[in-house]
CSV table of C-alpha atoms and ligand atoms in Angstrom, one decimal:
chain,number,residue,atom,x,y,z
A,1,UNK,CA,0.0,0.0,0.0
A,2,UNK,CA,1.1,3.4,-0.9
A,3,UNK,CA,0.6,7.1,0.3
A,4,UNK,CA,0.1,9.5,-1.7
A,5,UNK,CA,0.1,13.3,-1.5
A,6,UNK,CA,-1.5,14.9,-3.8
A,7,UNK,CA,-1.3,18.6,-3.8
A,8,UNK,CA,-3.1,20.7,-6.1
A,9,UNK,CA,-6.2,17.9,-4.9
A,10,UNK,CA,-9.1,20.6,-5.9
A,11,UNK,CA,-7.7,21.1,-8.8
A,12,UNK,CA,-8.2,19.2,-12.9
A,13,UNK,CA,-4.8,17.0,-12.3
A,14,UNK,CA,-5.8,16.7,-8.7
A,15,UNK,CA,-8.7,15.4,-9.2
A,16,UNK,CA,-8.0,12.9,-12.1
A,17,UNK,CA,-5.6,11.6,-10.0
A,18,UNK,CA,-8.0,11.1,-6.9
A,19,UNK,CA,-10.3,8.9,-9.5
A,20,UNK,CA,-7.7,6.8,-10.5
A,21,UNK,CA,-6.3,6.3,-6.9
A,22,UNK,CA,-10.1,5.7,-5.9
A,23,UNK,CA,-9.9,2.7,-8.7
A,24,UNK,CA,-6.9,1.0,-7.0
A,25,UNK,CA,-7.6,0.9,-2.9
A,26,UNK,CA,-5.6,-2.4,-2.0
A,27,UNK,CA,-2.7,-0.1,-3.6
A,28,UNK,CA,-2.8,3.1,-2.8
A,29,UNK,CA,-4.5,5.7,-0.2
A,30,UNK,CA,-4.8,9.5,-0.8
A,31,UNK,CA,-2.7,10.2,3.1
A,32,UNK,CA,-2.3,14.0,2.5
A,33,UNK,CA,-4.0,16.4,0.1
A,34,UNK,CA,-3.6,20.2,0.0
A,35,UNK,CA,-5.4,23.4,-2.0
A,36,UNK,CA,-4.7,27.1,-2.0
A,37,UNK,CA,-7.7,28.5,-0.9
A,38,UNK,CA,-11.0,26.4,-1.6
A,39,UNK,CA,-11.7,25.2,2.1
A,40,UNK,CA,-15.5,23.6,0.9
A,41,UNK,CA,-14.0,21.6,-1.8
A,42,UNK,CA,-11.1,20.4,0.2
A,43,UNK,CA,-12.8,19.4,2.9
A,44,UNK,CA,-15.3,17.6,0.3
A,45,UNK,CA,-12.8,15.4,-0.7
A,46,UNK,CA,-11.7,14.7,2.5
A,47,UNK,CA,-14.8,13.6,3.5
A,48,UNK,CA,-14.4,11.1,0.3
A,49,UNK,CA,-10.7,9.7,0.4
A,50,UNK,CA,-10.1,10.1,4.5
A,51,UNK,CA,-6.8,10.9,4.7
A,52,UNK,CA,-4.6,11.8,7.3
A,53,UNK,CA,-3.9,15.6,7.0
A,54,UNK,CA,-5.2,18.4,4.9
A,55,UNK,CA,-3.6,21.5,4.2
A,56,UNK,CA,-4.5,24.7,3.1
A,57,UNK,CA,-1.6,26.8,1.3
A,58,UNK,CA,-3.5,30.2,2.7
A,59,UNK,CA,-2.4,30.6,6.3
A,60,UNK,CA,-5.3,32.7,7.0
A,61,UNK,CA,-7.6,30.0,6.5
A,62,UNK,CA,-6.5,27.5,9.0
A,63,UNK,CA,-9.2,27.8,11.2
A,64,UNK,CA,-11.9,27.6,8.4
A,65,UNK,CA,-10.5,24.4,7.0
A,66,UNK,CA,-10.6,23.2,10.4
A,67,UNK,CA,-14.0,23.7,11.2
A,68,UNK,CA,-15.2,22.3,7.7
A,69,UNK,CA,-13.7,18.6,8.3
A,70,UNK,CA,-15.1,18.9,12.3
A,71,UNK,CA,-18.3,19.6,10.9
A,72,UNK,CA,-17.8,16.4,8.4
A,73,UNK,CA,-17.2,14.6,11.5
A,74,UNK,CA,-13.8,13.8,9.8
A,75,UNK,CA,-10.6,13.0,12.1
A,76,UNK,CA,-8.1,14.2,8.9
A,77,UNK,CA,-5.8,16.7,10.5
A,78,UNK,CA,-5.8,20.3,9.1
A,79,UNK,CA,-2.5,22.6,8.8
A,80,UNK,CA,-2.3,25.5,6.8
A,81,UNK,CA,0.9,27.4,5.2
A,82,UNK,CA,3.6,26.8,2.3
A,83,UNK,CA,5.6,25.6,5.6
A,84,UNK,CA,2.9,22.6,6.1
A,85,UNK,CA,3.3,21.5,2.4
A,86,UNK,CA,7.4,21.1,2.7
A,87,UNK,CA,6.7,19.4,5.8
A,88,UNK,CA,4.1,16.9,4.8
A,89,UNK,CA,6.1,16.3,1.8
A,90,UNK,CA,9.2,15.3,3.0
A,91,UNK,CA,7.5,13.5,6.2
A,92,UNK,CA,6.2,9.8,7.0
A,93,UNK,CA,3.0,10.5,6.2
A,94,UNK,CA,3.5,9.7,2.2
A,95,UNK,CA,5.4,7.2,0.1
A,96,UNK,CA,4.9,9.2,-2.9
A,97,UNK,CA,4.3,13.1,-3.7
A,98,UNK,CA,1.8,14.4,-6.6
A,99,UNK,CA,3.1,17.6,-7.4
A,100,UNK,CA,0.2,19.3,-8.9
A,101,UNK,CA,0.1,22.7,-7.8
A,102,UNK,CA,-0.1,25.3,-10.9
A,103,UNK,CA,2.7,27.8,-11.1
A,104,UNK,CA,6.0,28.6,-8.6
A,105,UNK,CA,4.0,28.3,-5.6
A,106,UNK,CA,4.8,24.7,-6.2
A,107,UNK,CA,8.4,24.7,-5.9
A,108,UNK,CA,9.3,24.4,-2.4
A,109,UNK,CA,6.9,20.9,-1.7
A,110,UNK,CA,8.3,20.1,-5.2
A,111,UNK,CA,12.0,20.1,-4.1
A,112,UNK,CA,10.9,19.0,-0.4
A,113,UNK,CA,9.7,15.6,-2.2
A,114,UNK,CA,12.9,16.0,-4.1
A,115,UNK,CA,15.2,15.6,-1.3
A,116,UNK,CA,13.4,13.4,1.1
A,117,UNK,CA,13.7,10.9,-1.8
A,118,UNK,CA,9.9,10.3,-2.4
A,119,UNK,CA,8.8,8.9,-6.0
A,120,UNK,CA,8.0,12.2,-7.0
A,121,UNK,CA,5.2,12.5,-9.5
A,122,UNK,CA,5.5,15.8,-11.3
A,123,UNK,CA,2.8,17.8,-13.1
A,124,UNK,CA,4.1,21.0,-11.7
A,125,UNK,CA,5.9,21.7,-14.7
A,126,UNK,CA,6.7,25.7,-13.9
A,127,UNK,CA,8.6,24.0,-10.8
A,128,UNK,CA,11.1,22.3,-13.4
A,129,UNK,CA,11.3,25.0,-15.3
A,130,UNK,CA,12.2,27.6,-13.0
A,131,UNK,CA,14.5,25.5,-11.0
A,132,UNK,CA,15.9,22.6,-13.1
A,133,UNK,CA,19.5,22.4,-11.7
A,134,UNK,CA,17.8,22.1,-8.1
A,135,UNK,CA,15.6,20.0,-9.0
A,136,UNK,CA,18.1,17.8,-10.6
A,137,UNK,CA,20.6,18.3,-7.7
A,138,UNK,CA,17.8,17.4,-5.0
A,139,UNK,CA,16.5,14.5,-6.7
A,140,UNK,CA,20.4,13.3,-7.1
A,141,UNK,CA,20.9,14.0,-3.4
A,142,UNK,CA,17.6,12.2,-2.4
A,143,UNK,CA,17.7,9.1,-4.4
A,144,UNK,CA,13.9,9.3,-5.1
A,145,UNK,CA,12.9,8.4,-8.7
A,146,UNK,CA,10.6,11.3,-10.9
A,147,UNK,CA,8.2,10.0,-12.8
A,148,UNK,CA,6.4,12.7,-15.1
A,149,UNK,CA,2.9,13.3,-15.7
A,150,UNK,CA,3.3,16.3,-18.3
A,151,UNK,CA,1.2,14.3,-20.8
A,152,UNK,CA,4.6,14.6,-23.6
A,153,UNK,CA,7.2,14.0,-20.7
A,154,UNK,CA,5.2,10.7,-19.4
A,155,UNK,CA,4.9,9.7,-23.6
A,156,UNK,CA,8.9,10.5,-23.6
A,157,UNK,CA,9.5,8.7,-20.6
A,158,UNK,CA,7.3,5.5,-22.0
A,159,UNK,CA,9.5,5.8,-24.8
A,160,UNK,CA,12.9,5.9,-24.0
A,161,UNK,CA,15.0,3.0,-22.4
A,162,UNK,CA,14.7,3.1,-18.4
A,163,UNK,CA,18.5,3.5,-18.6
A,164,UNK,CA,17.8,7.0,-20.8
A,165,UNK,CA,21.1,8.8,-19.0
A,166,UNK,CA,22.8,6.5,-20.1
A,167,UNK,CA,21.5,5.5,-23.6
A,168,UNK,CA,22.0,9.6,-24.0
A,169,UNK,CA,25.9,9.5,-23.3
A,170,UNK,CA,26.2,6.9,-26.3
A,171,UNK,CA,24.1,8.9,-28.7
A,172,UNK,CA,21.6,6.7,-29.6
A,173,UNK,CA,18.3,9.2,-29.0
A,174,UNK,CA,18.3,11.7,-32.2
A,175,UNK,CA,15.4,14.5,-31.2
A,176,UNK,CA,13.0,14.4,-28.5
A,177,UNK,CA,9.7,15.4,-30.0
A,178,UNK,CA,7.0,17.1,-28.3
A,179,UNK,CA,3.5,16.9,-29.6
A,180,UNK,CA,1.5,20.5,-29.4
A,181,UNK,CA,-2.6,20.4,-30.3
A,182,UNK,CA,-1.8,24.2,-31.3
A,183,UNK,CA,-4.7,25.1,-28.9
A,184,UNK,CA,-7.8,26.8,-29.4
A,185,UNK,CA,-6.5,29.1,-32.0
A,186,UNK,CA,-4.5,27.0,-34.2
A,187,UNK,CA,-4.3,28.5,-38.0
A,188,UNK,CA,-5.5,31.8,-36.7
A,189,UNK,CA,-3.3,35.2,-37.7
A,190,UNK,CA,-2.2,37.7,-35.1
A,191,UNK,CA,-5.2,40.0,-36.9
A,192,UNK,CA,-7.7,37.5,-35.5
A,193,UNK,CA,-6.4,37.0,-32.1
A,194,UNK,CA,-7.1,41.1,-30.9
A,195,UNK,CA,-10.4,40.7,-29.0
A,196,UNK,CA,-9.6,37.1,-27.4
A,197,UNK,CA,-11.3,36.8,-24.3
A,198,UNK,CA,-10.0,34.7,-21.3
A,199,UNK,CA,-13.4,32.4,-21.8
A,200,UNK,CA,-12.4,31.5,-25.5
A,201,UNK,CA,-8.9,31.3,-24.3
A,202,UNK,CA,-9.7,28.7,-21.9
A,203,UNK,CA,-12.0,26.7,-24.1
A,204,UNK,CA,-9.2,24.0,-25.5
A,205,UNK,CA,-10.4,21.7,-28.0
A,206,UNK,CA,-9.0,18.9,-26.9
A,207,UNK,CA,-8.2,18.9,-22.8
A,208,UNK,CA,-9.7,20.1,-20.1
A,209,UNK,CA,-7.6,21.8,-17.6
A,210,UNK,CA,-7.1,24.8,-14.8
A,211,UNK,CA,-7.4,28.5,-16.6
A,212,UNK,CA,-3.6,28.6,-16.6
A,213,UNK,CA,-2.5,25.9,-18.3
A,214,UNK,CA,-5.2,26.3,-20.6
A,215,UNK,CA,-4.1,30.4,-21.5
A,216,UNK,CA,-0.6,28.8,-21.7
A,217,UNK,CA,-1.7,26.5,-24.2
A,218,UNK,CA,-3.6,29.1,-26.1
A,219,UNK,CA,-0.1,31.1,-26.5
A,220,UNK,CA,2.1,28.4,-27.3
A,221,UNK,CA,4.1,29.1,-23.6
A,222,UNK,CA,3.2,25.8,-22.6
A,223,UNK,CA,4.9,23.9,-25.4
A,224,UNK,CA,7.5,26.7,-24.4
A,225,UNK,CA,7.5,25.6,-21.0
A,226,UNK,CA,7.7,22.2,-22.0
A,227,UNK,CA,10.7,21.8,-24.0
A,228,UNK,CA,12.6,23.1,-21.0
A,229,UNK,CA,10.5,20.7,-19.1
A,230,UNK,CA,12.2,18.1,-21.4
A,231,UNK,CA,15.4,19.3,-21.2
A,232,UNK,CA,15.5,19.2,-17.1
A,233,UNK,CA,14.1,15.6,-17.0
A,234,UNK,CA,15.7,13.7,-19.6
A,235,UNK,CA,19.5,16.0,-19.5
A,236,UNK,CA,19.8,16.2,-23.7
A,237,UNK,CA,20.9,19.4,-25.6
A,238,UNK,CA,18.3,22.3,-26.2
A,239,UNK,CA,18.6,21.2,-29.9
A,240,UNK,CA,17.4,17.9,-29.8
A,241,UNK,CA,14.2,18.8,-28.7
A,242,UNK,CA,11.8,19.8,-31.8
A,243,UNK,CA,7.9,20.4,-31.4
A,244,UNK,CA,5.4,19.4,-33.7
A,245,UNK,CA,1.5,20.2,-34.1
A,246,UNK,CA,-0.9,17.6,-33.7
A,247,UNK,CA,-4.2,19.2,-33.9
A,248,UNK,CA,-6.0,15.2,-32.8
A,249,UNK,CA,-3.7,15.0,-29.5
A,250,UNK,CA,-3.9,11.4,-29.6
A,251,UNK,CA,0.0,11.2,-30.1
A,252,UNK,CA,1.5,12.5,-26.6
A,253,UNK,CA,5.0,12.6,-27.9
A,254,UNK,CA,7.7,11.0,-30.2
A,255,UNK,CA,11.5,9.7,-29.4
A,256,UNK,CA,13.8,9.9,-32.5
A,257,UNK,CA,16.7,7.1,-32.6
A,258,UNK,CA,19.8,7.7,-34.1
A,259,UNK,CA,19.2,4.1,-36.5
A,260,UNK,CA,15.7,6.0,-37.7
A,261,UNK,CA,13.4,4.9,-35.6
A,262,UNK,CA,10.5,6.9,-34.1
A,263,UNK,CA,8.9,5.5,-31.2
A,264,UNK,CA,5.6,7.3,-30.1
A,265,UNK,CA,3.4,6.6,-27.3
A,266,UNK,CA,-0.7,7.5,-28.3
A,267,UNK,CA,-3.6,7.3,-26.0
A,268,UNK,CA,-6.7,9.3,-25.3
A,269,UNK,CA,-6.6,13.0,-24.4
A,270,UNK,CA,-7.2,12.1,-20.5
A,271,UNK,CA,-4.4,13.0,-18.1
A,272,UNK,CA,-5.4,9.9,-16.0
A,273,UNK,CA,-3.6,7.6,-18.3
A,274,UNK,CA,-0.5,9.5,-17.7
A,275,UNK,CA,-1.3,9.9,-13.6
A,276,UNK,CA,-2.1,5.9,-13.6
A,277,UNK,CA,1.2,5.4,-15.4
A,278,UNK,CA,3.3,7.5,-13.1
A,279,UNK,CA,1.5,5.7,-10.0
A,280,UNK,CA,2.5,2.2,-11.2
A,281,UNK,CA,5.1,2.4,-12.9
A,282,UNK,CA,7.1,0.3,-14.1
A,283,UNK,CA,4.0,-1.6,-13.7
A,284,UNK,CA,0.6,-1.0,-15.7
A,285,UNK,CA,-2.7,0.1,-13.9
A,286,UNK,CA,-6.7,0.1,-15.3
A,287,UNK,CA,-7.2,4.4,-15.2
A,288,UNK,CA,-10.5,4.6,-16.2
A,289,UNK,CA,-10.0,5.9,-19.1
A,290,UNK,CA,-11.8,5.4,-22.4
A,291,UNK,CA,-10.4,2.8,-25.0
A,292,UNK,CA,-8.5,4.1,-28.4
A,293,UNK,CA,-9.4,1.7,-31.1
A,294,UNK,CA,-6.9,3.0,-33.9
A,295,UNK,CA,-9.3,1.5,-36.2
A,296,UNK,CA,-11.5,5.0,-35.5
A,297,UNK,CA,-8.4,7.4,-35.7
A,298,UNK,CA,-9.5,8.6,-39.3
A,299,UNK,CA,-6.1,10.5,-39.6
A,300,UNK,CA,-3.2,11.5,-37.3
A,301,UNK,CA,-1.8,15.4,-38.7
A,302,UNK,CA,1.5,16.8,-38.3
A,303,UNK,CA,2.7,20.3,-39.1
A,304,UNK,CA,5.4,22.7,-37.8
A,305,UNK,CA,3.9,25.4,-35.3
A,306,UNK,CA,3.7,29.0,-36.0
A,307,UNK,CA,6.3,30.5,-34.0
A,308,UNK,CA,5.3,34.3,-35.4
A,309,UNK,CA,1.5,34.3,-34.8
A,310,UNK,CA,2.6,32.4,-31.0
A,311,UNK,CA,5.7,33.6,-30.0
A,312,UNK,CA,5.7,32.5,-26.5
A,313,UNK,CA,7.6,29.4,-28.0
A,314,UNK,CA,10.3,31.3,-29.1
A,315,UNK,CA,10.8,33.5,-26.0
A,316,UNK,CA,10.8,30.0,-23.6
A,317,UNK,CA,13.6,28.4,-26.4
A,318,UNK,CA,15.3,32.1,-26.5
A,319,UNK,CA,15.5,31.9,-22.1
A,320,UNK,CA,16.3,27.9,-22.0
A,321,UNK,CA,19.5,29.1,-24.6
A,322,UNK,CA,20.3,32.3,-22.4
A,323,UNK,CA,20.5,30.1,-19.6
A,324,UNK,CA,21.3,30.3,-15.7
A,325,UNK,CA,17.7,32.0,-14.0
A,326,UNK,CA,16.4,33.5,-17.6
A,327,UNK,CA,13.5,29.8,-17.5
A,328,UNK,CA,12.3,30.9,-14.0
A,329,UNK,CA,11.9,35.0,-15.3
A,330,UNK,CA,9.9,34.2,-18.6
A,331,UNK,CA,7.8,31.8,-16.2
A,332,UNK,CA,7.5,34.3,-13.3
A,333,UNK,CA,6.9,37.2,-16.1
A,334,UNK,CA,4.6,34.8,-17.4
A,335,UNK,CA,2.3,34.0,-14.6
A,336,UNK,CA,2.1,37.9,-14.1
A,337,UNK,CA,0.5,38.3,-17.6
A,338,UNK,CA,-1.9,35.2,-17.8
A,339,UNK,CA,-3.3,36.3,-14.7
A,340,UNK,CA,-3.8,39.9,-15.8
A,341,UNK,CA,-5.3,38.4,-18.9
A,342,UNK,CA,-7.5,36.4,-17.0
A,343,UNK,CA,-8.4,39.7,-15.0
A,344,UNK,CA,-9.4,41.4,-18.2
A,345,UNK,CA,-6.3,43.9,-17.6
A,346,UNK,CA,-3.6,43.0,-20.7
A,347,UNK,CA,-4.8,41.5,-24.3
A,348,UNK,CA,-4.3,38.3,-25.1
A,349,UNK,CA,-1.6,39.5,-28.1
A,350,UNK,CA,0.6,41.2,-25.0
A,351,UNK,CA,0.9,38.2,-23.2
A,352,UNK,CA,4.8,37.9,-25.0
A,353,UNK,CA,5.5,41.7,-25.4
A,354,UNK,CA,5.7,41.2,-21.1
A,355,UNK,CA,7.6,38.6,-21.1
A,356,UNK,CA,10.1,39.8,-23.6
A,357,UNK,CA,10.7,43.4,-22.1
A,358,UNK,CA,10.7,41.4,-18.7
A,359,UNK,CA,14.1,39.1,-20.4
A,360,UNK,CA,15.7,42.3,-22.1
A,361,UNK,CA,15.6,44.1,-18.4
A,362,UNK,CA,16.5,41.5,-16.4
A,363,UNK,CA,20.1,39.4,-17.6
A,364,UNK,CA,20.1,36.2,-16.5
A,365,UNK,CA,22.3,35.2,-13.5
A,366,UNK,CA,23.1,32.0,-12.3
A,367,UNK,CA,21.0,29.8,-10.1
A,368,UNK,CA,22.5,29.0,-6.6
A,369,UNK,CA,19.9,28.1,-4.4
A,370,UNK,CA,16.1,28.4,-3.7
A,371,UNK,CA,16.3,31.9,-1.7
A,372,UNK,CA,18.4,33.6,-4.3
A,373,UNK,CA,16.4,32.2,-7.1
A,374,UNK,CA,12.7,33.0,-5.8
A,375,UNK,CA,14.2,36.9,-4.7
A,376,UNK,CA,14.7,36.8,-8.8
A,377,UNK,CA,11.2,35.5,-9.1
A,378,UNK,CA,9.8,38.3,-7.2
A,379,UNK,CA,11.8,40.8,-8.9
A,380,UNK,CA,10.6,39.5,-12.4
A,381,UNK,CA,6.8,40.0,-11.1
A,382,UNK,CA,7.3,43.1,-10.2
A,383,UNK,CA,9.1,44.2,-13.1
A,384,UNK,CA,5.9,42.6,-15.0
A,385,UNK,CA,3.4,44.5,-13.2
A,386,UNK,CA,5.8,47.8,-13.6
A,387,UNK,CA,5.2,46.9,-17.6
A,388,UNK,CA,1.5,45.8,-17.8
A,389,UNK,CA,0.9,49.2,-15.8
A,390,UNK,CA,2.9,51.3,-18.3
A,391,UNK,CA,0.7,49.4,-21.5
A,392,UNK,CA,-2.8,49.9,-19.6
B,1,NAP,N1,-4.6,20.1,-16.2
B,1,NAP,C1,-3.9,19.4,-17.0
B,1,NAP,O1,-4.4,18.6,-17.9
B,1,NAP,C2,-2.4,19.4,-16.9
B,1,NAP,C3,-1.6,18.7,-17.8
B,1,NAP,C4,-0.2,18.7,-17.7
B,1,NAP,C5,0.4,19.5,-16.7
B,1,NAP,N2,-0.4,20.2,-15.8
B,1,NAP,C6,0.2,21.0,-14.8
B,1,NAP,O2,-0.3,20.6,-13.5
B,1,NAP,C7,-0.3,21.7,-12.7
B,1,NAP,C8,-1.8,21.8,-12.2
B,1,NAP,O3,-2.6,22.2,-13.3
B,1,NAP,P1,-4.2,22.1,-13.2
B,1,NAP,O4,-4.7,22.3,-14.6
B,1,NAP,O5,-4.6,20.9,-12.4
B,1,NAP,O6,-4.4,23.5,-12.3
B,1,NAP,P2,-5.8,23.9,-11.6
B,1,NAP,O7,-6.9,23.1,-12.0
B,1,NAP,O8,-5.8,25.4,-11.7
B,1,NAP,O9,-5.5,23.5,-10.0
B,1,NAP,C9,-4.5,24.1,-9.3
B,1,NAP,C10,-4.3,23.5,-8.0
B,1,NAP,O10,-3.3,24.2,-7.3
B,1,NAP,C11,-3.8,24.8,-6.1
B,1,NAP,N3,-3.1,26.1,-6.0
B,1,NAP,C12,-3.3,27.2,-6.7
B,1,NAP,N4,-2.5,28.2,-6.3
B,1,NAP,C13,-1.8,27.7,-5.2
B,1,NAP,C14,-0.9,28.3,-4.3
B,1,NAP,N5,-0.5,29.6,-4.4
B,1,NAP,N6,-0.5,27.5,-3.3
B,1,NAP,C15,-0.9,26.2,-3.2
B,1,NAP,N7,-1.8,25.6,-4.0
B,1,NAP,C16,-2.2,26.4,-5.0
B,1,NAP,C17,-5.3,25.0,-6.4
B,1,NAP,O11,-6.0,25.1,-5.2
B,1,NAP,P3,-7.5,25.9,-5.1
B,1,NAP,O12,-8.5,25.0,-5.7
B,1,NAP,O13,-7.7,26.1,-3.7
B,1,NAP,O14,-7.3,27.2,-5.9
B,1,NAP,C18,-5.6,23.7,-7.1
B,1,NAP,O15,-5.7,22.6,-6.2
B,1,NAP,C19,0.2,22.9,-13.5
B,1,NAP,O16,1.5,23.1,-13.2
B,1,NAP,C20,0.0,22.5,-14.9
B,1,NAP,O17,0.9,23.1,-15.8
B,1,NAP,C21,-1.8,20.2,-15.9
């Protein structure tokens, strides 16, 4: 039997991975599961897994979480605080640690996981990206084993030889490439994407996810995001990582061999295949998710993306090639701008003019630790909110 902390529980991976841990109770048991601030809905699934401890990221709402699981007659502790998520993660009350909270307020619990030498389960990609020689460092330094849930990083993982590092060294991987839907505005010119709302933004044709990931997939940041993702976990060169539009998203991802082989790993668009995979692995687990028979697939499309129209793909590859902290200011600078899209306060096309003023002010510098590197994350918001300001 395994524990498993999932953070980021109220949330679309959170949940998905709830159902398929639900499936499979003589193997695993949600122990801990956190949100940020939705007390009702925390303490609703508390009342439906029982686990141990809850936590709520929002300090101030301790008490309130609290009285919600009392009221459900529940005995699942409560703590509240970014403290209580490094805590639980790293303590004995979980085997294995779902990072699933969206953006860099995942980092810490991400790296916590990291070093206690948990099987870390990562969906928090912004965590990998702002902080991949940590990451890397800690997960060295813990002996844990990552497994990704990124829907391309768990088809690259499938993919490649468990011995990957190694298969790397003697050159036998070509390219690593990333599928990309294109998002909700796929063949669209920059003339047709002025009046974008954050509603038709969020509508993606293919999965359903939180509003951020879903804006970051409307840009094209989140294949951005991505192939530094890539880079992180699997260690190869910036330029062996290609992306490719595949408007069906029925092919998560593609490994290119040296010999000419492409090895590709296809399923339906439901993130619990890739949550079920991570859980088990290297074993295989039912996730409750609808059968592919390839026999319906009418056709599988490929073409290159449109890095003019979406240039949020260009700025991530132009900040993983500047290297050092450059990943965690386009995602910080990032995170400032989806949200004031979401708020109605910046247009959808200004989404990369932040983030690119945000790189040209602020050179990167080299990542030493967690404290230097989230003071640069601040500074990058602020610098962001300075800009969105001066275009309002
Ligand atoms: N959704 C997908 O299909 C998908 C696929 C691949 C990767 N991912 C990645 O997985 C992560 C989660 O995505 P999602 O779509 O599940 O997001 P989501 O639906 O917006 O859920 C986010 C979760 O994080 C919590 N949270 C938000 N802000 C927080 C904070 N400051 N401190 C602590 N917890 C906080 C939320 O709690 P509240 O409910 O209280 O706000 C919620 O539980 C993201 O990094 C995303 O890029 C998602």
């Amino acid at each position: 039997m395994k524990n498993v902390a999932v953070f980021g529980a109220t949330g679309s991976i959170g949940t998905s991975a709830l159902d398929v841990i639900a499936r499979h109770p003589d193997r695993f048991r949600a122990s801990v599961l956190s949100a940020h601030r939705n007390v009702e809905a925390l303490a609703e699934l508390c009342a439906r897994h029982q686990p141990d401890l809850a936590i709520i990221a929002d300090a101030a709402l301790e008490n309130a979480l609290a009285s919600a699981l009392k009221s459900r007659g529940l005995r699942t502790q409560a703590a509240a605080g970014e403290s209580a998520l490094e805590q639980a993660a790293a303590g004995t009350q979980c085997d294995v640690v779902l990072a699933a909270i969206v953006g860099a307020a995942g980092l810490r619990s991400t790296l916590a996981a990291a070093h206690a030498g948990k099987r870390l389960l990562l969906a928090n990609k912004e965590a990998a990206v702002m902080a991949g020689p940590l990451l890397r460092a800690a997960l060295g330094q813990g002996g844990g084993e990552l497994v990704p849930v990124d829907s391309e990083h768990n088809a690259l993982f499938q993919c490649l030889p468990d011995s990957h590092d190694e298969l790397h060294r003697r050159g036998g991987v070509r390219k690593l490439w990333l599928t990309a839907s294109g998002g909700p505005f796929r063949g669209r010119t920059r003339a047709q994407l002025h009046d974008i709302t954050p509603d038709q933004a969020c509508a993606h044709p293919n999965w359903r996810m939180g509003r951020k990931i879903s804006v970051d997939s409307a840009t094209l940041m989140n294949k951005g995001l991505e192939v530094i993702e890539a880079q992180v976990l699997f260690g190869v060169d910036a330029d062996a990582i290609e992306v490719v539009v595949h408007p069906q998203s029925m092919v998560h991802s593609l490994v290119e061999y040296v010999d000419g082989s492409f090895l590709a790993q296809l399923g339906q668009p439901d993130m619990r295949t890739a949550i079920a995979h991570a859980l088990a692995w290297p074993e295989r687990i039912e996730a409750g998710v609808a059968r592919l028979d390839p026999r319906k697939l009418a056709s599988l499309d490929f073409e290159a993306p449109d890095e003019e129209t979406f240039r949020c793909l260009a700025l991530a590859r132009e900040a993983m090639h500047a290297g050092g902290d450059a990943p965690a200011l386009l995602n910080a600078a990032n995170e400032i701008a989806v949200a004031a899209f979401l708020a109605g306060t910046l247009p959808f096309l200004a989404i990369p003019d932040v983030i690119e003023a945000v790189l040209n002010e602020l050179p990167p510098s080299p990542v030493v630790n967690v404290e230097t590197l989230l003071e640069r994350d601040l500074t990058a918001r602020s610098v962001s909110r300075r800009i969105i300001g001066q275009q309002c």
